[in-house]
Short mmCIF file of C-alpha atoms in Angstrom, two decimals:
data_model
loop_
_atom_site.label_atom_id
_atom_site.label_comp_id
_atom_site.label_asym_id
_atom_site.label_seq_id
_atom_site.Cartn_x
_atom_site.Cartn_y
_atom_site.Cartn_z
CA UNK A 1 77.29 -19.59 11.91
CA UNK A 2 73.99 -19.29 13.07
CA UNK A 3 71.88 -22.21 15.07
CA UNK A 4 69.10 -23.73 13.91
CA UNK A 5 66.80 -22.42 17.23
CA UNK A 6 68.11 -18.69 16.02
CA UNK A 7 67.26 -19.28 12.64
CA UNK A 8 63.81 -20.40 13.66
CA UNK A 9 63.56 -17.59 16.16
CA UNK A 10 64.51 -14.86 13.79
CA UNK A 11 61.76 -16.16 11.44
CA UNK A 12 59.06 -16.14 13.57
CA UNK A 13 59.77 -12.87 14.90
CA UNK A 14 57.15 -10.21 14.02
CA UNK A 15 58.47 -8.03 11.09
CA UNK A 16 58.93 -4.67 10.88
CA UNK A 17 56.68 -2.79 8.22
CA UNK A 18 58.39 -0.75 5.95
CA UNK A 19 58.78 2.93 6.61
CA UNK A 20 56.54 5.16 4.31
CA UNK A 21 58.70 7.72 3.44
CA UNK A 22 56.82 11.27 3.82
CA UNK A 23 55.27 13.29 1.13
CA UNK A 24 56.70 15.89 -0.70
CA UNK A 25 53.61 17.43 -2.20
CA UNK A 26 50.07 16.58 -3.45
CA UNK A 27 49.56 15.33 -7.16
CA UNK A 28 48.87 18.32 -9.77
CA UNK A 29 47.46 18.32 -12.93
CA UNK A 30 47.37 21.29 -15.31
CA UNK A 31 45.80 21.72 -18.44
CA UNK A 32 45.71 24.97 -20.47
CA UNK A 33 42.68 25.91 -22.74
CA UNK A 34 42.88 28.65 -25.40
CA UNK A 35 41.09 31.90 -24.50
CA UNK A 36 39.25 31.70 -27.76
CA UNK A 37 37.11 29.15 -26.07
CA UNK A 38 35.73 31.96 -23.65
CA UNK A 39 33.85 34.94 -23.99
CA UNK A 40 34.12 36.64 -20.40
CA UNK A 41 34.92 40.11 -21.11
CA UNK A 42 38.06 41.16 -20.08
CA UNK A 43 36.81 43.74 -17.82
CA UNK A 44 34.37 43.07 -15.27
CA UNK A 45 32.23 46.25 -13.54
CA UNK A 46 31.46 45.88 -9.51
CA UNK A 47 28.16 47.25 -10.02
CA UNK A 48 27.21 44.72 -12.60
CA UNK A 49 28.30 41.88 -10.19
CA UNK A 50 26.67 43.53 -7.72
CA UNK A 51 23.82 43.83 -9.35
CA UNK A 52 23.74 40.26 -10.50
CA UNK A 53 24.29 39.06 -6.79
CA UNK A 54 23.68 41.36 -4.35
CA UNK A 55 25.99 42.93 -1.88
CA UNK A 56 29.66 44.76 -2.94
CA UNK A 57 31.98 43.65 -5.36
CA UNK A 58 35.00 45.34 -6.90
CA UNK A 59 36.17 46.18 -10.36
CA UNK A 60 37.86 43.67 -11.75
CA UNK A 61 39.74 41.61 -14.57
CA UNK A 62 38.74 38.44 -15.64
CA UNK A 63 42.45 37.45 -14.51
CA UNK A 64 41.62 38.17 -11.17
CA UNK A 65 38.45 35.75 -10.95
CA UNK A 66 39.68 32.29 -9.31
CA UNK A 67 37.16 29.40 -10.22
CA UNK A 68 37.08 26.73 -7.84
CA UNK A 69 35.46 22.94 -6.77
CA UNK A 70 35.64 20.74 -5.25
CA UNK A 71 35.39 17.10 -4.70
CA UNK A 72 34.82 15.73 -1.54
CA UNK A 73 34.48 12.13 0.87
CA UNK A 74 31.13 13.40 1.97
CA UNK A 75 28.58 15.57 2.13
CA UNK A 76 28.53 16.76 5.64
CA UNK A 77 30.91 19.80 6.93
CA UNK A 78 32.38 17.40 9.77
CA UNK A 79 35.57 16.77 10.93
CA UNK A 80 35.63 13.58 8.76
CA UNK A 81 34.80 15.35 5.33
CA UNK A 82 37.70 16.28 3.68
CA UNK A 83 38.06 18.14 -0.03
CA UNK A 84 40.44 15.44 -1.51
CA UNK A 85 40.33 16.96 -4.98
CA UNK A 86 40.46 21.35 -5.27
CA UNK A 87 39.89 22.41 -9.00
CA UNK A 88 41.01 25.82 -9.60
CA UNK A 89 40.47 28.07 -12.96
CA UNK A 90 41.75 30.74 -13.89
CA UNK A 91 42.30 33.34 -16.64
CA UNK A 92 45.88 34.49 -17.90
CA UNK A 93 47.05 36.91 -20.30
CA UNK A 94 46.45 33.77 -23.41
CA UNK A 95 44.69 30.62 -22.03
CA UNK A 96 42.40 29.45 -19.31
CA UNK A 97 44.23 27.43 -16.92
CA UNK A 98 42.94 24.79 -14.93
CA UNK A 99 45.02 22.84 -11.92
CA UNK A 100 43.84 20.44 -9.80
CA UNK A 101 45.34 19.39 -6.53
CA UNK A 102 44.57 16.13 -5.62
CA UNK A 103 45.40 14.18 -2.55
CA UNK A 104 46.92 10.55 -2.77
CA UNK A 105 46.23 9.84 0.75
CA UNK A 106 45.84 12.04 4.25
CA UNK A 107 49.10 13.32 4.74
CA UNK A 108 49.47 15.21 1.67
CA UNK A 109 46.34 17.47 2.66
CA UNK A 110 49.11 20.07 3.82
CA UNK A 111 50.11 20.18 0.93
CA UNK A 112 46.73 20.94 -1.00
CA UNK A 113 45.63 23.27 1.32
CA UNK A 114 48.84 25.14 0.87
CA UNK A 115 48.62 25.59 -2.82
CA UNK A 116 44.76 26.48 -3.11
CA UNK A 117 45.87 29.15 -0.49
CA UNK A 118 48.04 30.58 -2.52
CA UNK A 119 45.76 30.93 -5.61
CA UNK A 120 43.15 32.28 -3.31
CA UNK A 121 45.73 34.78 -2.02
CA UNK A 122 46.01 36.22 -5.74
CA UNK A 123 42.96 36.31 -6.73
CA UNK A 124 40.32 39.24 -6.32
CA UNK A 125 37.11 37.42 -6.35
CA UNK A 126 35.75 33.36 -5.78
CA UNK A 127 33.66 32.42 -8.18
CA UNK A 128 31.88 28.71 -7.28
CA UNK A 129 28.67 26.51 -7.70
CA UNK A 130 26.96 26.49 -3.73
CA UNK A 131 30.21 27.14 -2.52
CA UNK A 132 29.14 29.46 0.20
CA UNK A 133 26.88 26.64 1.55
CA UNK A 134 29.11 23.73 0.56
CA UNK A 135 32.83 24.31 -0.57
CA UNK A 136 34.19 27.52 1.63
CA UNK A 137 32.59 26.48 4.54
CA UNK A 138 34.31 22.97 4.19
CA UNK A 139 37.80 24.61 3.22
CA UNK A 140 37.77 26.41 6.44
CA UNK A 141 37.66 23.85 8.60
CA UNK A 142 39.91 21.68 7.14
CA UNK A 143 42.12 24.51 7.29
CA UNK A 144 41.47 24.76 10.75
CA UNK A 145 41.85 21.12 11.60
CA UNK A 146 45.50 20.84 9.95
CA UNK A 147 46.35 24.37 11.66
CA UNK A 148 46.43 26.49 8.89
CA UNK A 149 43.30 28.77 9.43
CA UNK A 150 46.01 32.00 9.08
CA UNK A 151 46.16 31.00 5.50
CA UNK A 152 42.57 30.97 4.30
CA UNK A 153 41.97 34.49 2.90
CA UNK A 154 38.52 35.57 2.62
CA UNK A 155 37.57 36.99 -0.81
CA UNK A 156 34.74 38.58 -2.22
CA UNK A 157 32.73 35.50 -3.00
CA UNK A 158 29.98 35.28 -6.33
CA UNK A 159 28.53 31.96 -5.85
CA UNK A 160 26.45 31.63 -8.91
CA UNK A 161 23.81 28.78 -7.37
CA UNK A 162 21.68 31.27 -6.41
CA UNK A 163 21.76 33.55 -9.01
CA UNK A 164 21.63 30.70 -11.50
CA UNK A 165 18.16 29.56 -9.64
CA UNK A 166 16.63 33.24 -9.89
CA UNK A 167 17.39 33.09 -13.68
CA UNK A 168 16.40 29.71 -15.04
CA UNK A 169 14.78 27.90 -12.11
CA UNK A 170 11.21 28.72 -13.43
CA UNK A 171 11.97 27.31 -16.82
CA UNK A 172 14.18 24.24 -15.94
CA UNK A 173 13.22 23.25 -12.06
CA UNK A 174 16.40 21.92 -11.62
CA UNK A 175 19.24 24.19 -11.44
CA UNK A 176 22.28 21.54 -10.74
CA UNK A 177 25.18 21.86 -13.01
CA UNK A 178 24.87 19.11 -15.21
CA UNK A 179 21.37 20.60 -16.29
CA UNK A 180 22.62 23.84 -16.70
CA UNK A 181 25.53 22.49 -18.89
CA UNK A 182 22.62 21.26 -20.96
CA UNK A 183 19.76 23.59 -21.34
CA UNK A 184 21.86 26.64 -21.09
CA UNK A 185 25.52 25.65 -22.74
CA UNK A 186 24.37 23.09 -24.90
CA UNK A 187 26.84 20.65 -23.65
CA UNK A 188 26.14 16.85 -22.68
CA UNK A 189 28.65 15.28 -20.78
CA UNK A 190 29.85 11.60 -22.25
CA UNK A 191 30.47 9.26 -19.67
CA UNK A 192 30.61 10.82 -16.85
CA UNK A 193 31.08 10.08 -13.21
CA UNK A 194 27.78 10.58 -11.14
CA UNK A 195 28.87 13.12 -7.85
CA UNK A 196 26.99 10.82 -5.66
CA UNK A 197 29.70 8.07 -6.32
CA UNK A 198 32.63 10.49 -5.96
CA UNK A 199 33.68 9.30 -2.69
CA UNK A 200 32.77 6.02 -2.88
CA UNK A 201 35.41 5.87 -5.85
CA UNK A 202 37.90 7.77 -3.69
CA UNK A 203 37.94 5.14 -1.16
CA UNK A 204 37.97 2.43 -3.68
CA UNK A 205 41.25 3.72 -4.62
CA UNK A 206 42.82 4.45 -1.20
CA UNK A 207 42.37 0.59 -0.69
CA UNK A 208 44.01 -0.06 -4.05
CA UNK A 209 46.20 2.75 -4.67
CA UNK A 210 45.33 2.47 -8.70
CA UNK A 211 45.67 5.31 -10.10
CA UNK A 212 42.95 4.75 -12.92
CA UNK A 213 40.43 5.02 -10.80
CA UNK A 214 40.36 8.87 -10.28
CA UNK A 215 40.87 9.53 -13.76
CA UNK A 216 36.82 10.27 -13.66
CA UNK A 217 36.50 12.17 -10.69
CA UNK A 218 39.35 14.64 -12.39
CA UNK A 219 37.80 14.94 -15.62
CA UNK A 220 34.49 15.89 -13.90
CA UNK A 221 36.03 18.48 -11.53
CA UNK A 222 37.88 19.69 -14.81
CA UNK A 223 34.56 20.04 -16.47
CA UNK A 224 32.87 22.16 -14.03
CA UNK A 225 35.76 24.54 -13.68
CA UNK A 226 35.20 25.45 -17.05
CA UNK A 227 31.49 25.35 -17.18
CA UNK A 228 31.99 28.07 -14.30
CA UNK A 229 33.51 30.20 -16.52
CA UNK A 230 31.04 29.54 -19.12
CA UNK A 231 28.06 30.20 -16.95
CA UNK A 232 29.44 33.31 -15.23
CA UNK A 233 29.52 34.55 -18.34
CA UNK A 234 26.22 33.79 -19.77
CA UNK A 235 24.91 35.43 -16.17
CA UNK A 236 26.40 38.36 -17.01
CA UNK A 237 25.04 39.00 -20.82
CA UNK A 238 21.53 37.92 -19.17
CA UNK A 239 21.51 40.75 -16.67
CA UNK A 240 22.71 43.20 -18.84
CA UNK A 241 20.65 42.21 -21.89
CA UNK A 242 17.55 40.17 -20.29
CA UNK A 243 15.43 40.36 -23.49
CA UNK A 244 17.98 38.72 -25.26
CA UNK A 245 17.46 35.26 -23.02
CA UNK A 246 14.94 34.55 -25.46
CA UNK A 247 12.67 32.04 -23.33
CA UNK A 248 10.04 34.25 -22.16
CA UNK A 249 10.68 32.48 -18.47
CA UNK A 250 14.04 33.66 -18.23
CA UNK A 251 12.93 37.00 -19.46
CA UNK A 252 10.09 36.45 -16.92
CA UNK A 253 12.55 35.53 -13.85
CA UNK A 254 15.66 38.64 -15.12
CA UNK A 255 12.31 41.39 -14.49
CA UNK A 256 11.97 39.99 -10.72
CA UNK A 257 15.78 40.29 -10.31
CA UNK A 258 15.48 44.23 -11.90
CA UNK A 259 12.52 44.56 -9.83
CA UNK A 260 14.16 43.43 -6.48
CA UNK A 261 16.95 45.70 -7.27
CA UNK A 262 14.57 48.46 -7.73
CA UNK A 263 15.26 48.54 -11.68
CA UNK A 264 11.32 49.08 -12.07
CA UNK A 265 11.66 50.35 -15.65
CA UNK A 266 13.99 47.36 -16.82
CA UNK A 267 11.73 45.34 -15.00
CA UNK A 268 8.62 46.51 -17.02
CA UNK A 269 10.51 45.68 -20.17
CA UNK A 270 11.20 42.26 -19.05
CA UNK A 271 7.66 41.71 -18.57
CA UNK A 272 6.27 43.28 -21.18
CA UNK A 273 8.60 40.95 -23.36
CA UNK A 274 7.03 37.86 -21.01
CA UNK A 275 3.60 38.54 -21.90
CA UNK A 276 2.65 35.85 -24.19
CA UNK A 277 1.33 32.67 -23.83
CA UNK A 278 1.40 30.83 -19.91
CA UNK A 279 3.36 33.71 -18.54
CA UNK A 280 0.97 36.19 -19.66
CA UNK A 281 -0.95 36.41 -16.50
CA UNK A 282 1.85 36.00 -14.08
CA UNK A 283 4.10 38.88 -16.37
CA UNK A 284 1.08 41.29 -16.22
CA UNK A 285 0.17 40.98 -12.73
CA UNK A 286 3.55 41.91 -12.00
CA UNK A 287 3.81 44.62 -14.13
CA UNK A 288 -0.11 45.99 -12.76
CA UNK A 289 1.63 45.59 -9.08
CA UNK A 290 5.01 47.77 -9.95
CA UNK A 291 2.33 50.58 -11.00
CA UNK A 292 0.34 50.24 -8.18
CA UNK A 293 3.59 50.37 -6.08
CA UNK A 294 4.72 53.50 -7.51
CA UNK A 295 1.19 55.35 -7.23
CA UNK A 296 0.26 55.11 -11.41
CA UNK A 297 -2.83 53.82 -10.70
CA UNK A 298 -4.36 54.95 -14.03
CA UNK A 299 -1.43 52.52 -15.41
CA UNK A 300 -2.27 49.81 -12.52
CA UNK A 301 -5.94 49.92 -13.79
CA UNK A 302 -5.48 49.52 -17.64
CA UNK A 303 -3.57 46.20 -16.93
CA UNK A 304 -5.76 45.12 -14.83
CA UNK A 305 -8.64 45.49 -17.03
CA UNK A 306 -6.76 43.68 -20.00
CA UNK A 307 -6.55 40.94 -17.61
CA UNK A 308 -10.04 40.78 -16.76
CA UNK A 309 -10.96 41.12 -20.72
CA UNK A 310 -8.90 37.93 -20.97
CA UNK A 311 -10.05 36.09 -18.23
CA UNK A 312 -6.71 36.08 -16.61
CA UNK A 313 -5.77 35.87 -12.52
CA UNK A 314 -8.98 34.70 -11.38
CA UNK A 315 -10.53 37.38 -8.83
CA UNK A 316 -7.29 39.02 -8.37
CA UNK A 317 -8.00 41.72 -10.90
CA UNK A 318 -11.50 42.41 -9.60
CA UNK A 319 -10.39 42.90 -6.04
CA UNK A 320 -7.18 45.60 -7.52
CA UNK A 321 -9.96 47.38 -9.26
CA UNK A 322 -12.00 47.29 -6.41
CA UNK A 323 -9.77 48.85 -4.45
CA UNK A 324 -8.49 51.51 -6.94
CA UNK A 325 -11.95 52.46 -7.25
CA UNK A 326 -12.66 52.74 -3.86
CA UNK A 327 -9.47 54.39 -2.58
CA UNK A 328 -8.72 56.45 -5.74
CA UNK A 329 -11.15 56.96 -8.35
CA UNK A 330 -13.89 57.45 -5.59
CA UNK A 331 -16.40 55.35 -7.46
CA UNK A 332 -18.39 53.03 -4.70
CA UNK A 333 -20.40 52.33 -7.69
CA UNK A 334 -17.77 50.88 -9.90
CA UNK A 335 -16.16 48.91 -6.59
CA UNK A 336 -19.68 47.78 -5.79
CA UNK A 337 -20.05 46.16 -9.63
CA UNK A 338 -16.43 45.05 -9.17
CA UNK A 339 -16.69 43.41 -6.22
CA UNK A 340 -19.89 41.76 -7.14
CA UNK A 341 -18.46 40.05 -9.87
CA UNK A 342 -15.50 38.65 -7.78
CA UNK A 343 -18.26 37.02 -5.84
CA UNK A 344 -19.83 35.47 -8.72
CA UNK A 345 -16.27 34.40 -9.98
CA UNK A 346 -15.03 33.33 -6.66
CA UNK A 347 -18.43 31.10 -5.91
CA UNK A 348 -17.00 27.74 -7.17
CA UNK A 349 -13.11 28.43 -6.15
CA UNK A 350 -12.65 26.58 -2.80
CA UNK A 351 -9.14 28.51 -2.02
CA UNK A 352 -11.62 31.83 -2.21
CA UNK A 353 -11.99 33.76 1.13
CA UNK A 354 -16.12 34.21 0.44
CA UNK A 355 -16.35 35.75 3.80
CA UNK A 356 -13.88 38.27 3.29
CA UNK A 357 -15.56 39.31 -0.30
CA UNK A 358 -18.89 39.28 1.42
CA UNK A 359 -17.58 41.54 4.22
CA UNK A 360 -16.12 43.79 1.49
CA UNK A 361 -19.38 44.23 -0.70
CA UNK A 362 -21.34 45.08 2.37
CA UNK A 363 -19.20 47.39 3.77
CA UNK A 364 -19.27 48.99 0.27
CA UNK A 365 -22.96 48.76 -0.10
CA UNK A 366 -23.12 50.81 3.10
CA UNK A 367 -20.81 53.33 2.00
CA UNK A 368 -23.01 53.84 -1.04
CA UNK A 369 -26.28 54.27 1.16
CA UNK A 370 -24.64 56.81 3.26
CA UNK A 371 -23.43 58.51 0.33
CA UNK A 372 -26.92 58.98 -0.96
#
């Protein structure tokens, strides 16, 4: 029988903690949405990809897109951000699947990482929202701090931020998610868990270990998994039918994009479609410079004069039609008369260079007296 002194001393001996047993795997959820709820063709050209983003892309299913986001304990691409929550989405042969691989606490990162590599590995193209500034770049070095940088596989990449910004930025300003769910999708989110107090919920829950309180964070990662899909899709239709955007701003924004990919024609259409009401000015000085560009000046010139009939672009107009009359028509006269009235114009505009007019109607006014 034991003493009383080792009774005592067994009880105030320091006790050993528990052993946490290890982790199997990461937490997954799944949920399956029917493909009616989609209208993503079900083939996808490189070129129009390509065209929509820039760069090279593939042919390709919609089954080989893989969605992804993620949620995060930071904003930063340190050592100490990590991607606790990876939303994936992707399209099978009847639904749209979305699975989420969440981690309960640091040691089942592993784990994560292992299945988003996998996904990655069969898909043919990422699709994300600022993942090639935000997401990828994070994912690749926490595969690199657990020692698993031989399993990131590097995919052709459409990151529709960007694209999204090119397209509705002039209209909306704001081209986050949430406002593009909105304007664009016509879908308000009830509810729903600001990103700014993602991690700050995460590590509410690491303390507590209730489960509740991720609930939020998984229904908004779910949510913009599918409004990726949604949006990729609405991209596409705009690029390949801008007219059809129906705001004259998107319209506006869709001729820039044809006219950077050197779609000039499409890009006329666009603008022609803009030109009404506060985009009339801006949509025909872009469609005057595309004619200039080309060498149409006869083309150049008729837009520029319906812009000077309506008062439009300031002196803008009357310098082009300076120019086009000195360069190309050969009329000092007309330049003169254009030029004149550009200083008249130009007299109460502060951002007017006055010098530079000045310089230009007496360097004219010379060329006419040597001409006589």
């Amino acid at each position: 029988m034991a003493s009383l002194r080792d009774k005592l001393r067994a009880a105030s001996a320091p006790q050993k903690k528990p052993v946490k047993p290890a982790p199997q795997d990461c937490y997954i959820r799944q949920r399956r949405i029917p493909l009616a709820c989609f209208d993503l063709p079900g083939c996808i050209s490189g070129d129009a990809l390509a065209f929509m983003q820039g760069g090279a892309y593939p042919d390709c299913r919609r089954e080989d897109f893989l969605f992804l986001d993620t949620e995060t304990t930071g904003l930063s691409h340190g050592a100490g951000t990590v991607a606790f929550l990876v939303g994936v989405g992707y399209f099978d042969a009847s639904d749209f699947v979305v699975r989420q691989y969440l981690m309960r606490d640091y040691d089942e990162e592993m784990f994560l990482l292992s299945h988003v590599a996998e996904d990655m590995g069969r898909s043919a193209v990422l699709c994300t929202f600022n993942g090639a500034t935000f997401d990828l770049p994070l994912l690749q070095v926490r595969y690199t701090m657990q020692r698993m940088q031989e399993m990131y596989v590097q995919r052709p990449h459409v990151d529709l931020l960007p694209t999204a910004r090119r397209v509705w930025k002039l209209r909306l300003k704001k081209c986050n998610l949430s406002c593009l769910e909105a304007a664009v999708l016509g879908l308000e989110r009830e509810d729903d868990l600001p990103g700014a107090m993602v991690p700050e919920r995460y590590f509410q829950y690491l303390k507590s270990k209730e489960f509740f309180l991720l609930e939020d964070i998984l229904s908004h990662n779910e949510q913009d998994i599918i409004s990726l899909a949604h949006i990729l899709s609405r991209l596409l239709c705009l690029h390949a039918a801008p007219t059809e955007a129906g705001n004259p701003e998107d319209i506006f924004s869709l001729g820039r994009v044809y006219e950077r990919r050197g779609k000039t024609e499409g890009a006329r259409m666009c603008y022609r479609a803009a030109d009404r009401g506060g985009l009339s000015c801006m949509a025909r000085a872009r469609m005057a410079d595309s004619f200039r560009k080309e060498g149409n000046y006869l083309e150049a010139a008729r837009v520029y004069e319906r812009m000077i009939a309506a008062r439009q672009g300031g002196i803008g107009p009357y310098i082009a039609m300076a120019k086009i009359c000195e360069h190309k028509k050969r009329d000092i006269a007309a330049a003169i008369e254009y030029t004149r009235k550009a200083i008249i114009l130009g007299a109460d505009d502060p951002a007017c260079r006055m010098d530079e007019l000045q310089k230009r109607y007496q360097r004219l006014m010379g060329k006419a007296r040597r001409k006589d």
